[in-house]
Amino acid sequence: MSALGAATASGVRWGAAAGAVTAALQLVQMAVLGRLLGPEPFGLMAMLLIVTGFVTILRDAGVPEYVVYRQRLDPPALATLAWVNLGGGALLAVLVWGAAPWIARGFDAPELVAPARAVAVVFVIGALSAVSRAVLQVRLAFRPIAVADMAGTVVNLAVSVAFAMLVRADVWALAWGFLAAAAVRTAFLVGAARGAGAFPGLAFQPAEVAGFARFGAYRVGATVLNYLRARVDQLLVGILFGPQWLGFYSMASNLVLQPSQQVNTVLAGVAFPVLSRVRDEPDRLRHGFLKLARLTAAVNAPVMLGALAVAPVALPLIFGADWAPMTPLFMVLAMNALLRALAGVGGSLLMAKGRADWVFRWNLGVMVASPVVIGLAALSGSVLGVAVGLTLFQAVLVVAHQAVLTARLLGPVLPAVGRAVAAPTLCAAAMAAGVALLPLLPVPGPAPLLAAQLAAGVALYAALCAAFAPDTLREARTLLRGRA
């Protein structure tokens, strides 16, 4: 096996382990805190995360992606880019601290002022490790990244639950867990990348800043637009329907997106540096892209469709009756998450080819269309209508992204992508249908029924893939065993 293949397999294994641990712990955290806090604090925290997510994009300024794209940068250049991150993070922390009253006023939530000022510190904490994470990606050193992410999740769970139980059960429990997790992740990443020049030092090269400016400008623009498009639903739900309905919506969104994001972050984090290395070899690039599409469907489809099937049993059991309005939202958003994963397969390809400008233009168009879609869907008068409208819109984007952007780099690729994702997706759909029918059987109680659904889902999907998608099953097994 080649060194690149071995590193890819290692990255997938470690990323999968981190993703599984993180998703499981976050589910535990949301279930425990959901009962301790109720919907409203989650709605308030969702408002804060809309702001922090947006500001984090501005802080990074495309620097981590630029480091991965360039592949080889000397320590002075890396230290220069680390200073760019740190300076931007400090400036933005001050701005958010000062703007906290206006942020709270915009959401009509005066209790957000103090938590917003507290979480502003995260922009400095995260800036210290952004380049370190990128350097580890370039080295294909995915183990320390996985360890850092898992450690942060453990600390987030411990701090937030302890605070809610021992101090005060409100949005502050979520805020302190968020800050503690950021500090732990930064400590792990900086320690793992020590000696590479990824931490701000004495060196500063203005020429390096100029070199990354064009890439960074397009990348920031594209990421901001994509983020706003992804968060505009929560923003408008919070404004139009209030923090309680935002709590239901954001919890449902987090529950479906967390496992999907964990999986797709692993795949993208491995695929981006790997595809960057073969970007000038068309055949290998196309082969790698189609393999990424197939693997994305093989992992996301059973998770999302299976979650949709068990939701009517699982959510009332885990979260209680107070969260009942979340169930239909969760089921619709599970379909949205699957479609989003399939639409986003081309992102690593575009970045590997250095086409941040294309991503920017695409996201600009989507951003212009998204509020219109949400506005029309909101005319239904319900949050569920917004979720349905966004899911239908995402289905259009799945086809359009492959037909417009990916085809310009790899040729007419849409039929090949369709063939790559069809078998695992159909197997997952058949599995979900079978799992959804299990409540018709006389199973005593919701907990045994949920256990039976989960066990049946895993067994049925594996059996269907073995019968109808053996190549996908064989490829996944080979990759996980390290023969990528």
Tab-separated table of C-alpha atoms in Angstrom:
chain	number	residue	atom	x	y	z
A	1	MET	CA	0.000	0.000	0.000
A	2	SER	CA	1.259	3.497	-0.825
A	3	ALA	CA	2.120	5.970	1.917
A	4	LEU	CA	-0.760	8.180	0.753
A	5	GLY	CA	-3.193	5.269	0.929
A	6	ALA	CA	-1.998	4.304	4.406
A	7	ALA	CA	-2.378	7.874	5.642
A	8	THR	CA	-5.847	8.099	4.123
A	9	ALA	CA	-6.943	4.864	5.799
A	10	SER	CA	-5.512	6.008	9.130
A	11	GLY	CA	-7.299	9.329	8.788
A	12	VAL	CA	-10.629	7.660	8.115
A	13	ARG	CA	-10.202	5.245	11.033
A	14	TRP	CA	-9.263	7.934	13.534
A	15	GLY	CA	-11.837	10.339	12.182
A	16	ALA	CA	-14.543	7.693	12.337
A	17	ALA	CA	-13.633	6.885	15.935
A	18	ALA	CA	-13.666	10.550	16.904
A	19	GLY	CA	-16.919	11.116	15.052
A	20	ALA	CA	-18.629	8.186	16.747
A	21	VAL	CA	-17.450	9.209	20.217
A	22	THR	CA	-18.317	12.858	19.636
A	23	ALA	CA	-21.772	12.112	18.239
A	24	ALA	CA	-22.574	9.732	21.112
A	25	LEU	CA	-21.405	12.175	23.792
A	26	GLN	CA	-23.250	15.075	22.190
A	27	LEU	CA	-26.424	13.019	22.112
A	28	VAL	CA	-25.987	12.280	25.819
A	29	GLN	CA	-25.315	15.962	26.494
A	30	MET	CA	-28.391	17.131	24.581
A	31	ALA	CA	-30.605	14.502	26.219
A	32	VAL	CA	-29.448	15.301	29.769
A	33	LEU	CA	-29.441	19.075	29.333
A	34	GLY	CA	-32.693	18.948	27.394
A	35	ARG	CA	-34.392	17.581	30.498
A	36	LEU	CA	-32.485	19.855	32.916
A	37	LEU	CA	-32.880	23.108	30.987
A	38	GLY	CA	-35.891	22.843	28.665
A	39	PRO	CA	-36.214	24.340	25.153
A	40	GLU	CA	-35.662	28.066	25.850
A	41	PRO	CA	-31.978	27.993	26.969
A	42	PHE	CA	-31.180	25.951	23.863
A	43	GLY	CA	-32.878	28.626	21.782
A	44	LEU	CA	-30.794	31.334	23.454
A	45	MET	CA	-27.589	29.349	22.928
A	46	ALA	CA	-28.530	28.820	19.286
A	47	MET	CA	-28.730	32.603	18.946
A	48	LEU	CA	-25.223	32.928	20.393
A	49	LEU	CA	-23.866	30.196	18.127
A	50	ILE	CA	-25.215	31.970	15.052
A	51	VAL	CA	-23.017	34.935	16.000
A	52	THR	CA	-19.952	32.956	17.081
A	53	GLY	CA	-20.008	30.763	13.984
A	54	PHE	CA	-20.132	33.789	11.706
A	55	VAL	CA	-17.355	35.623	13.545
A	56	THR	CA	-15.141	32.499	13.573
A	57	ILE	CA	-15.210	32.486	9.766
A	58	LEU	CA	-14.009	36.103	9.726
A	59	ARG	CA	-11.313	35.272	12.266
A	60	ASP	CA	-9.857	32.386	10.288
A	61	ALA	CA	-9.957	34.437	7.064
A	62	GLY	CA	-9.323	31.300	5.005
A	63	VAL	CA	-5.888	30.807	6.591
A	64	PRO	CA	-6.280	27.101	7.550
A	65	GLU	CA	-7.513	26.166	4.066
A	66	TYR	CA	-4.673	28.155	2.496
A	67	VAL	CA	-2.112	26.237	4.562
A	68	VAL	CA	-3.582	22.924	3.370
A	69	TYR	CA	-3.808	24.120	-0.233
A	70	ARG	CA	-0.166	25.261	-0.307
A	71	GLN	CA	0.985	21.948	1.269
A	72	ARG	CA	4.532	23.166	1.960
A	73	LEU	CA	5.142	26.336	3.963
A	74	ASP	CA	8.245	27.072	6.032
A	75	PRO	CA	8.002	27.927	9.767
A	76	PRO	CA	8.307	31.730	9.299
A	77	ALA	CA	5.422	31.674	6.820
A	78	LEU	CA	3.296	29.584	9.185
A	79	ALA	CA	4.101	31.885	12.111
A	80	THR	CA	3.044	34.857	9.982
A	81	LEU	CA	-0.304	33.281	9.202
A	82	ALA	CA	-0.718	32.389	12.887
A	83	TRP	CA	-0.282	36.088	13.728
A	84	VAL	CA	-2.964	36.954	11.172
A	85	ASN	CA	-5.340	34.557	12.922
A	86	LEU	CA	-4.498	35.765	16.416
A	87	GLY	CA	-4.756	39.450	15.537
A	88	GLY	CA	-8.080	38.916	13.832
A	89	GLY	CA	-9.372	36.865	16.752
A	90	ALA	CA	-8.436	39.508	19.329
A	91	LEU	CA	-10.007	42.313	17.294
A	92	LEU	CA	-13.222	40.391	16.744
A	93	ALA	CA	-13.438	39.425	20.427
A	94	VAL	CA	-13.370	43.116	21.368
A	95	LEU	CA	-15.975	43.972	18.733
A	96	VAL	CA	-18.360	41.224	19.865
A	97	TRP	CA	-17.918	42.240	23.518
A	98	GLY	CA	-18.883	45.802	22.637
A	99	ALA	CA	-21.724	44.776	20.344
A	100	ALA	CA	-23.325	42.377	22.853
A	101	PRO	CA	-26.214	44.752	23.748
A	102	TRP	CA	-27.081	45.178	20.063
A	103	ILE	CA	-26.880	41.417	19.505
A	104	ALA	CA	-29.306	40.846	22.382
A	105	ARG	CA	-31.602	43.594	21.105
A	106	GLY	CA	-31.634	42.095	17.613
A	107	PHE	CA	-32.948	38.815	19.008
A	108	ASP	CA	-35.210	40.571	21.544
A	109	ALA	CA	-33.416	38.641	24.296
A	110	PRO	CA	-31.807	41.011	26.857
A	111	GLU	CA	-30.510	38.065	28.897
A	112	LEU	CA	-28.011	37.355	26.084
A	113	VAL	CA	-25.737	40.346	26.847
A	114	ALA	CA	-23.543	38.750	29.525
A	115	PRO	CA	-23.236	35.304	27.858
A	116	ALA	CA	-22.369	36.959	24.532
A	117	ARG	CA	-19.527	38.869	26.183
A	118	ALA	CA	-18.271	35.705	27.874
A	119	VAL	CA	-18.165	33.568	24.735
A	120	ALA	CA	-16.314	36.328	22.842
A	121	VAL	CA	-13.146	34.954	24.463
A	122	VAL	CA	-13.458	31.877	22.227
A	123	PHE	CA	-12.257	33.885	19.216
A	124	VAL	CA	-8.837	34.316	20.817
A	125	ILE	CA	-8.714	30.748	22.129
A	126	GLY	CA	-9.546	29.243	18.747
A	127	ALA	CA	-7.162	31.542	16.881
A	128	LEU	CA	-4.220	30.045	18.755
A	129	SER	CA	-4.799	26.598	17.226
A	130	ALA	CA	-6.244	27.243	13.745
A	131	VAL	CA	-2.904	27.001	11.931
A	132	SER	CA	-1.818	24.074	14.117
A	133	ARG	CA	-4.846	22.056	12.975
A	134	ALA	CA	-4.084	22.899	9.336
A	135	VAL	CA	-0.438	21.830	9.709
A	136	LEU	CA	-1.549	18.481	11.127
A	137	GLN	CA	-3.892	18.037	8.153
A	138	VAL	CA	-1.043	18.727	5.724
A	139	ARG	CA	1.036	16.091	7.503
A	140	LEU	CA	-1.970	13.725	7.302
A	141	ALA	CA	-1.600	13.449	11.087
A	142	PHE	CA	-5.250	12.810	11.854
A	143	ARG	CA	-4.791	11.028	15.177
A	144	PRO	CA	-4.011	14.165	17.268
A	145	ILE	CA	-6.879	16.031	15.578
A	146	ALA	CA	-9.259	13.225	16.539
A	147	VAL	CA	-7.932	13.121	20.110
A	148	ALA	CA	-8.328	16.899	20.461
A	149	ASP	CA	-11.913	16.805	19.222
A	150	MET	CA	-12.846	13.916	21.507
A	151	ALA	CA	-11.237	15.592	24.523
A	152	GLY	CA	-13.115	18.816	23.824
A	153	THR	CA	-16.415	16.960	23.621
A	154	VAL	CA	-15.806	15.149	26.915
A	155	VAL	CA	-14.985	18.424	28.671
A	156	ASN	CA	-18.016	20.160	27.149
A	157	LEU	CA	-20.293	17.427	28.475
A	158	ALA	CA	-18.730	17.392	31.935
A	159	VAL	CA	-18.653	21.163	32.438
A	160	SER	CA	-22.110	21.944	31.058
A	161	VAL	CA	-23.895	19.160	32.948
A	162	ALA	CA	-22.038	19.893	36.204
A	163	PHE	CA	-22.823	23.604	35.931
A	164	ALA	CA	-26.502	22.940	35.202
A	165	MET	CA	-26.822	20.576	38.176
A	166	LEU	CA	-24.680	22.418	40.732
A	167	VAL	CA	-24.808	26.133	39.878
A	168	ARG	CA	-27.668	27.299	37.648
A	169	ALA	CA	-29.806	25.601	35.031
A	170	ASP	CA	-29.839	28.185	32.249
A	171	VAL	CA	-27.942	29.251	29.136
A	172	TRP	CA	-24.756	29.768	31.176
A	173	ALA	CA	-24.330	25.990	31.507
A	174	LEU	CA	-24.118	25.721	27.717
A	175	ALA	CA	-21.842	28.761	27.433
A	176	TRP	CA	-19.258	27.536	29.950
A	177	GLY	CA	-19.184	24.083	28.392
A	178	PHE	CA	-18.588	25.693	24.997
A	179	LEU	CA	-15.646	27.764	26.297
A	180	ALA	CA	-14.048	24.884	28.201
A	181	ALA	CA	-14.182	22.644	25.136
A	182	ALA	CA	-12.495	25.300	22.979
A	183	ALA	CA	-9.659	25.694	25.493
A	184	VAL	CA	-9.004	21.949	25.695
A	185	ARG	CA	-9.030	21.485	21.903
A	186	THR	CA	-6.580	24.349	21.484
A	187	ALA	CA	-4.189	22.939	24.086
A	188	PHE	CA	-4.152	19.515	22.397
A	189	LEU	CA	-3.689	20.885	18.859
A	190	VAL	CA	-0.947	23.362	19.743
A	191	GLY	CA	0.917	20.666	21.646
A	192	ALA	CA	0.649	18.203	18.751
A	193	ALA	CA	1.946	20.711	16.179
A	194	ARG	CA	4.733	22.161	18.305
A	195	GLY	CA	7.980	22.795	16.465
A	196	ALA	CA	6.293	23.375	13.101
A	197	GLY	CA	6.085	27.158	13.478
A	198	ALA	CA	2.297	27.053	13.639
A	199	PHE	CA	2.182	29.219	16.785
A	200	PRO	CA	2.721	33.009	16.686
A	201	GLY	CA	6.449	33.666	17.047
A	202	LEU	CA	9.057	36.300	16.243
A	203	ALA	CA	8.854	35.861	12.470
A	204	PHE	CA	6.501	37.906	10.307
A	205	GLN	CA	6.573	37.965	6.500
A	206	PRO	CA	4.289	40.586	4.917
A	207	ALA	CA	4.828	38.976	1.502
A	208	GLU	CA	3.174	35.782	2.741
A	209	VAL	CA	0.110	37.756	3.801
A	210	ALA	CA	-0.135	39.250	0.324
A	211	GLY	CA	0.275	35.805	-1.211
A	212	PHE	CA	-2.727	34.335	0.541
A	213	ALA	CA	-4.933	37.450	0.316
A	214	ARG	CA	-6.756	36.546	-2.914
A	215	PHE	CA	-7.353	32.941	-1.851
A	216	GLY	CA	-8.410	34.073	1.610
A	217	ALA	CA	-10.789	36.743	0.340
A	218	TYR	CA	-12.670	34.311	-1.872
A	219	ARG	CA	-12.631	31.625	0.799
A	220	VAL	CA	-13.987	33.948	3.481
A	221	GLY	CA	-16.653	35.232	1.119
A	222	ALA	CA	-17.695	31.724	0.115
A	223	THR	CA	-17.710	30.442	3.698
A	224	VAL	CA	-19.626	33.443	5.028
A	225	LEU	CA	-22.271	33.033	2.356
A	226	ASN	CA	-22.524	29.297	2.975
A	227	TYR	CA	-22.751	29.860	6.721
A	228	LEU	CA	-25.430	32.509	6.389
A	229	ARG	CA	-27.366	30.265	4.040
A	230	ALA	CA	-27.075	27.390	6.535
A	231	ARG	CA	-28.033	29.561	9.521
A	232	VAL	CA	-30.580	31.924	7.998
A	233	ASP	CA	-33.299	29.413	8.851
A	234	GLN	CA	-32.435	29.535	12.561
A	235	LEU	CA	-32.046	33.306	12.419
A	236	LEU	CA	-35.519	33.791	10.928
A	237	VAL	CA	-37.129	31.131	13.128
A	238	GLY	CA	-35.744	32.924	16.188
A	239	ILE	CA	-36.982	36.306	14.985
A	240	LEU	CA	-40.385	35.153	13.699
A	241	PHE	CA	-41.319	32.431	16.191
A	242	GLY	CA	-39.321	33.262	19.354
A	243	PRO	CA	-36.715	31.424	21.461
A	244	GLN	CA	-38.931	28.474	22.429
A	245	TRP	CA	-39.650	27.431	18.834
A	246	LEU	CA	-36.027	28.158	17.978
A	247	GLY	CA	-35.142	25.777	20.806
A	248	PHE	CA	-37.233	23.023	19.201
A	249	TYR	CA	-35.868	23.771	15.742
A	250	SER	CA	-32.212	24.120	16.760
A	251	MET	CA	-32.330	20.946	18.860
A	252	ALA	CA	-33.826	18.998	15.946
A	253	SER	CA	-31.269	20.517	13.590
A	254	ASN	CA	-28.379	19.723	15.923
A	255	LEU	CA	-29.546	16.155	16.448
A	256	VAL	CA	-29.604	15.426	12.722
A	257	LEU	CA	-26.592	17.513	11.745
A	258	GLN	CA	-24.203	16.412	14.501
A	259	PRO	CA	-23.731	12.822	13.270
A	260	SER	CA	-23.761	13.973	9.645
A	261	GLN	CA	-21.253	16.740	10.317
A	262	GLN	CA	-18.997	14.401	12.276
A	263	VAL	CA	-18.937	11.949	9.376
A	264	ASN	CA	-18.593	14.563	6.670
A	265	THR	CA	-15.945	16.528	8.556
A	266	VAL	CA	-13.903	13.332	8.735
A	267	LEU	CA	-14.362	12.609	5.028
A	268	ALA	CA	-13.687	16.203	3.967
A	269	GLY	CA	-10.743	16.555	6.345
A	270	VAL	CA	-9.120	13.489	4.784
A	271	ALA	CA	-10.275	14.080	1.195
A	272	PHE	CA	-9.128	17.704	0.889
A	273	PRO	CA	-5.399	17.116	1.484
A	274	VAL	CA	-5.473	13.797	-0.404
A	275	LEU	CA	-7.217	15.238	-3.482
A	276	SER	CA	-4.858	18.225	-3.325
A	277	ARG	CA	-1.954	15.840	-3.863
A	278	VAL	CA	-3.475	14.337	-7.034
A	279	ARG	CA	-5.140	17.475	-8.407
A	280	ASP	CA	-2.960	17.393	-11.545
A	281	GLU	CA	-3.765	13.729	-12.331
A	282	PRO	CA	-7.274	13.726	-13.900
A	283	ASP	CA	-7.922	9.984	-13.726
A	284	ARG	CA	-6.879	9.625	-10.091
A	285	LEU	CA	-8.774	12.802	-9.202
A	286	ARG	CA	-12.010	11.553	-10.794
A	287	HIS	CA	-11.613	8.128	-9.194
A	288	GLY	CA	-11.025	9.677	-5.777
A	289	PHE	CA	-14.012	11.989	-6.148
A	290	LEU	CA	-16.412	9.173	-7.052
A	291	LYS	CA	-15.091	7.074	-4.181
A	292	LEU	CA	-15.769	10.015	-1.847
A	293	ALA	CA	-19.334	10.324	-3.202
A	294	ARG	CA	-20.005	6.608	-2.739
A	295	LEU	CA	-18.575	6.553	0.782
A	296	THR	CA	-20.523	9.697	1.725
A	297	ALA	CA	-23.793	8.053	0.678
A	298	ALA	CA	-22.896	4.716	2.267
A	299	VAL	CA	-22.411	6.352	5.672
A	300	ASN	CA	-24.897	9.237	5.634
A	301	ALA	CA	-27.898	7.453	4.104
A	302	PRO	CA	-28.306	4.736	6.771
A	303	VAL	CA	-27.679	7.195	9.604
A	304	MET	CA	-30.139	9.831	8.391
A	305	LEU	CA	-32.863	7.527	7.060
A	306	GLY	CA	-32.505	5.258	10.079
A	307	ALA	CA	-32.831	8.268	12.396
A	308	LEU	CA	-35.974	9.324	10.541
A	309	ALA	CA	-37.453	5.851	11.017
A	310	VAL	CA	-36.812	5.620	14.780
A	311	ALA	CA	-37.645	9.259	15.638
A	312	PRO	CA	-41.291	8.686	16.723
A	313	VAL	CA	-40.068	6.175	19.310
A	314	ALA	CA	-36.653	7.572	20.246
A	315	LEU	CA	-37.304	11.286	20.757
A	316	PRO	CA	-40.204	11.038	23.252
A	317	LEU	CA	-38.279	8.356	25.150
A	318	ILE	CA	-35.052	10.371	25.378
A	319	PHE	CA	-36.291	13.956	25.734
A	320	GLY	CA	-39.740	13.634	27.317
A	321	ALA	CA	-43.129	15.118	26.529
A	322	ASP	CA	-41.954	18.744	26.718
A	323	TRP	CA	-40.063	18.248	23.441
A	324	ALA	CA	-42.935	16.645	21.487
A	325	PRO	CA	-43.101	19.417	18.809
A	326	MET	CA	-39.519	18.554	17.839
A	327	THR	CA	-40.326	15.107	16.365
A	328	PRO	CA	-41.825	16.127	12.985
A	329	LEU	CA	-39.128	18.788	12.596
A	330	PHE	CA	-36.449	16.169	13.198
A	331	MET	CA	-37.898	13.814	10.587
A	332	VAL	CA	-37.969	16.469	7.856
A	333	LEU	CA	-34.522	17.816	8.752
A	334	ALA	CA	-33.054	14.295	8.603
A	335	MET	CA	-33.878	14.237	4.890
A	336	ASN	CA	-32.408	17.722	4.562
A	337	ALA	CA	-29.157	16.590	6.196
A	338	LEU	CA	-28.801	13.644	3.818
A	339	LEU	CA	-29.377	15.868	0.790
A	340	ARG	CA	-26.910	18.430	2.132
A	341	ALA	CA	-24.238	15.759	2.557
A	342	LEU	CA	-24.709	14.573	-1.030
A	343	ALA	CA	-24.671	18.146	-2.349
A	344	GLY	CA	-21.470	18.954	-0.474
A	345	VAL	CA	-19.357	16.135	-1.894
A	346	GLY	CA	-17.855	18.509	-4.452
A	347	GLY	CA	-16.532	20.959	-1.862
A	348	SER	CA	-13.270	19.111	-1.255
A	349	LEU	CA	-12.731	18.770	-5.007
A	350	LEU	CA	-13.183	22.489	-5.654
A	351	MET	CA	-10.863	23.478	-2.822
A	352	ALA	CA	-8.259	20.910	-3.908
A	353	LYS	CA	-8.259	22.557	-7.337
A	354	GLY	CA	-7.933	26.001	-5.753
A	355	ARG	CA	-11.329	27.166	-7.052
A	356	ALA	CA	-12.417	29.127	-3.999
A	357	ASP	CA	-13.777	31.735	-6.436
A	358	TRP	CA	-16.247	29.214	-7.866
A	359	VAL	CA	-17.398	28.253	-4.387
A	360	PHE	CA	-17.894	31.935	-3.588
A	361	ARG	CA	-20.066	32.554	-6.646
A	362	TRP	CA	-22.119	29.420	-6.039
A	363	ASN	CA	-22.715	30.289	-2.395
A	364	LEU	CA	-23.645	33.849	-3.365
A	365	GLY	CA	-26.397	32.527	-5.616
A	366	VAL	CA	-27.635	30.094	-2.974
A	367	MET	CA	-27.556	32.824	-0.331
A	368	VAL	CA	-29.702	35.112	-2.464
A	369	ALA	CA	-32.238	32.344	-3.064
A	370	SER	CA	-32.391	30.939	0.494
A	371	PRO	CA	-34.203	33.828	2.246
A	372	VAL	CA	-36.756	33.844	-0.567
A	373	VAL	CA	-37.383	30.122	-0.070
A	374	ILE	CA	-37.625	30.546	3.703
A	375	GLY	CA	-39.904	33.568	3.365
A	376	LEU	CA	-42.286	31.681	1.104
A	377	ALA	CA	-42.210	28.637	3.397
A	378	ALA	CA	-42.856	30.825	6.458
A	379	LEU	CA	-46.157	31.884	4.892
A	380	SER	CA	-47.415	28.489	6.052
A	381	GLY	CA	-47.353	29.958	9.561
A	382	SER	CA	-45.380	27.057	11.019
A	383	VAL	CA	-41.780	26.108	11.661
A	384	LEU	CA	-42.492	22.738	10.033
A	385	GLY	CA	-43.354	24.551	6.797
A	386	VAL	CA	-39.947	26.233	6.866
A	387	ALA	CA	-38.247	22.845	7.293
A	388	VAL	CA	-40.168	21.311	4.377
A	389	GLY	CA	-39.419	24.251	2.084
A	390	LEU	CA	-35.695	24.102	2.826
A	391	THR	CA	-35.603	20.354	2.223
A	392	LEU	CA	-37.192	20.687	-1.215
A	393	PHE	CA	-34.736	23.472	-2.049
A	394	GLN	CA	-31.823	21.290	-0.954
A	395	ALA	CA	-32.983	18.532	-3.313
A	396	VAL	CA	-32.632	20.959	-6.229
A	397	LEU	CA	-29.139	21.950	-5.079
A	398	VAL	CA	-27.957	18.322	-5.011
A	399	VAL	CA	-28.422	17.981	-8.756
A	400	ALA	CA	-27.395	21.521	-9.647
A	401	HIS	CA	-24.067	21.415	-7.787
A	402	GLN	CA	-22.866	18.296	-9.576
A	403	ALA	CA	-24.204	19.380	-12.970
A	404	VAL	CA	-22.788	22.919	-12.850
A	405	LEU	CA	-19.584	23.029	-10.770
A	406	THR	CA	-18.219	19.499	-10.579
A	407	ALA	CA	-18.798	18.912	-14.292
A	408	ARG	CA	-16.530	21.855	-15.163
A	409	LEU	CA	-13.607	20.076	-13.494
A	410	LEU	CA	-14.291	16.404	-14.246
A	411	GLY	CA	-16.538	16.510	-17.297
A	412	PRO	CA	-20.137	15.199	-17.344
A	413	VAL	CA	-20.077	13.483	-13.979
A	414	LEU	CA	-23.706	13.568	-12.805
A	415	PRO	CA	-24.637	10.085	-14.148
A	416	ALA	CA	-21.500	8.596	-12.580
A	417	VAL	CA	-22.276	10.257	-9.242
A	418	GLY	CA	-25.839	8.950	-9.445
A	419	ARG	CA	-24.599	5.412	-9.990
A	420	ALA	CA	-22.078	5.780	-7.164
A	421	VAL	CA	-24.655	6.827	-4.566
A	422	ALA	CA	-27.705	4.869	-5.785
A	423	ALA	CA	-26.993	1.429	-4.322
A	424	PRO	CA	-26.144	2.441	-0.728
A	425	THR	CA	-28.974	4.995	-0.658
A	426	LEU	CA	-31.584	2.492	-1.851
A	427	CYS	CA	-30.327	-0.095	0.644
A	428	ALA	CA	-30.664	2.496	3.415
A	429	ALA	CA	-34.188	3.427	2.287
A	430	ALA	CA	-35.283	-0.218	2.357
A	431	MET	CA	-33.720	-0.621	5.801
A	432	ALA	CA	-35.543	2.472	7.109
A	433	ALA	CA	-38.869	1.196	5.783
A	434	GLY	CA	-38.396	-2.101	7.603
A	435	VAL	CA	-37.386	-0.380	10.842
A	436	ALA	CA	-40.379	1.977	10.678
A	437	LEU	CA	-42.735	-1.030	10.564
A	438	LEU	CA	-41.391	-2.623	13.765
A	439	PRO	CA	-43.743	-0.636	16.084
A	440	LEU	CA	-46.585	-2.654	14.537
A	441	LEU	CA	-45.228	-5.720	16.367
A	442	PRO	CA	-46.168	-6.403	20.011
A	443	VAL	CA	-42.955	-5.169	21.665
A	444	PRO	CA	-43.375	-4.328	25.406
A	445	GLY	CA	-42.413	-0.689	25.983
A	446	PRO	CA	-40.560	2.031	24.042
A	447	ALA	CA	-37.046	1.212	25.290
A	448	PRO	CA	-37.067	-2.444	24.116
A	449	LEU	CA	-38.725	-1.315	20.881
A	450	LEU	CA	-35.991	1.254	20.214
A	451	ALA	CA	-33.297	-1.331	20.953
A	452	ALA	CA	-34.967	-3.742	18.534
A	453	GLN	CA	-35.195	-1.036	15.860
A	454	LEU	CA	-31.507	-0.159	16.170
A	455	ALA	CA	-30.362	-3.777	16.075
A	456	ALA	CA	-32.636	-4.593	13.154
A	457	GLY	CA	-31.491	-1.499	11.275
A	458	VAL	CA	-27.800	-2.380	11.516
A	459	ALA	CA	-28.368	-6.013	10.555
A	460	LEU	CA	-30.760	-5.203	7.716
A	461	TYR	CA	-28.531	-2.531	6.167
A	462	ALA	CA	-25.485	-4.808	6.302
A	463	ALA	CA	-27.456	-7.658	4.716
A	464	LEU	CA	-28.874	-5.433	1.966
A	465	CYS	CA	-25.445	-3.998	1.143
A	466	ALA	CA	-23.942	-7.487	1.047
A	467	ALA	CA	-26.643	-8.558	-1.406
A	468	PHE	CA	-27.069	-5.470	-3.585
A	469	ALA	CA	-24.021	-3.215	-2.987
A	470	PRO	CA	-21.103	-5.585	-2.315
A	471	ASP	CA	-18.565	-3.229	-3.904
A	472	THR	CA	-19.472	-0.473	-1.453
A	473	LEU	CA	-19.230	-2.829	1.507
A	474	ARG	CA	-15.914	-4.217	0.286
A	475	GLU	CA	-14.485	-0.742	-0.285
A	476	ALA	CA	-15.454	0.459	3.183
A	477	ARG	CA	-14.029	-2.688	4.785
A	478	THR	CA	-10.785	-2.331	2.843
A	479	LEU	CA	-10.412	1.315	3.796
A	480	LEU	CA	-11.026	0.691	7.481
A	481	ARG	CA	-8.521	-2.175	7.484
A	482	GLY	CA	-5.868	0.146	6.110
A	483	ARG	CA	-5.524	-1.076	2.515
A	484	ALA	CA	-6.840	2.155	0.933
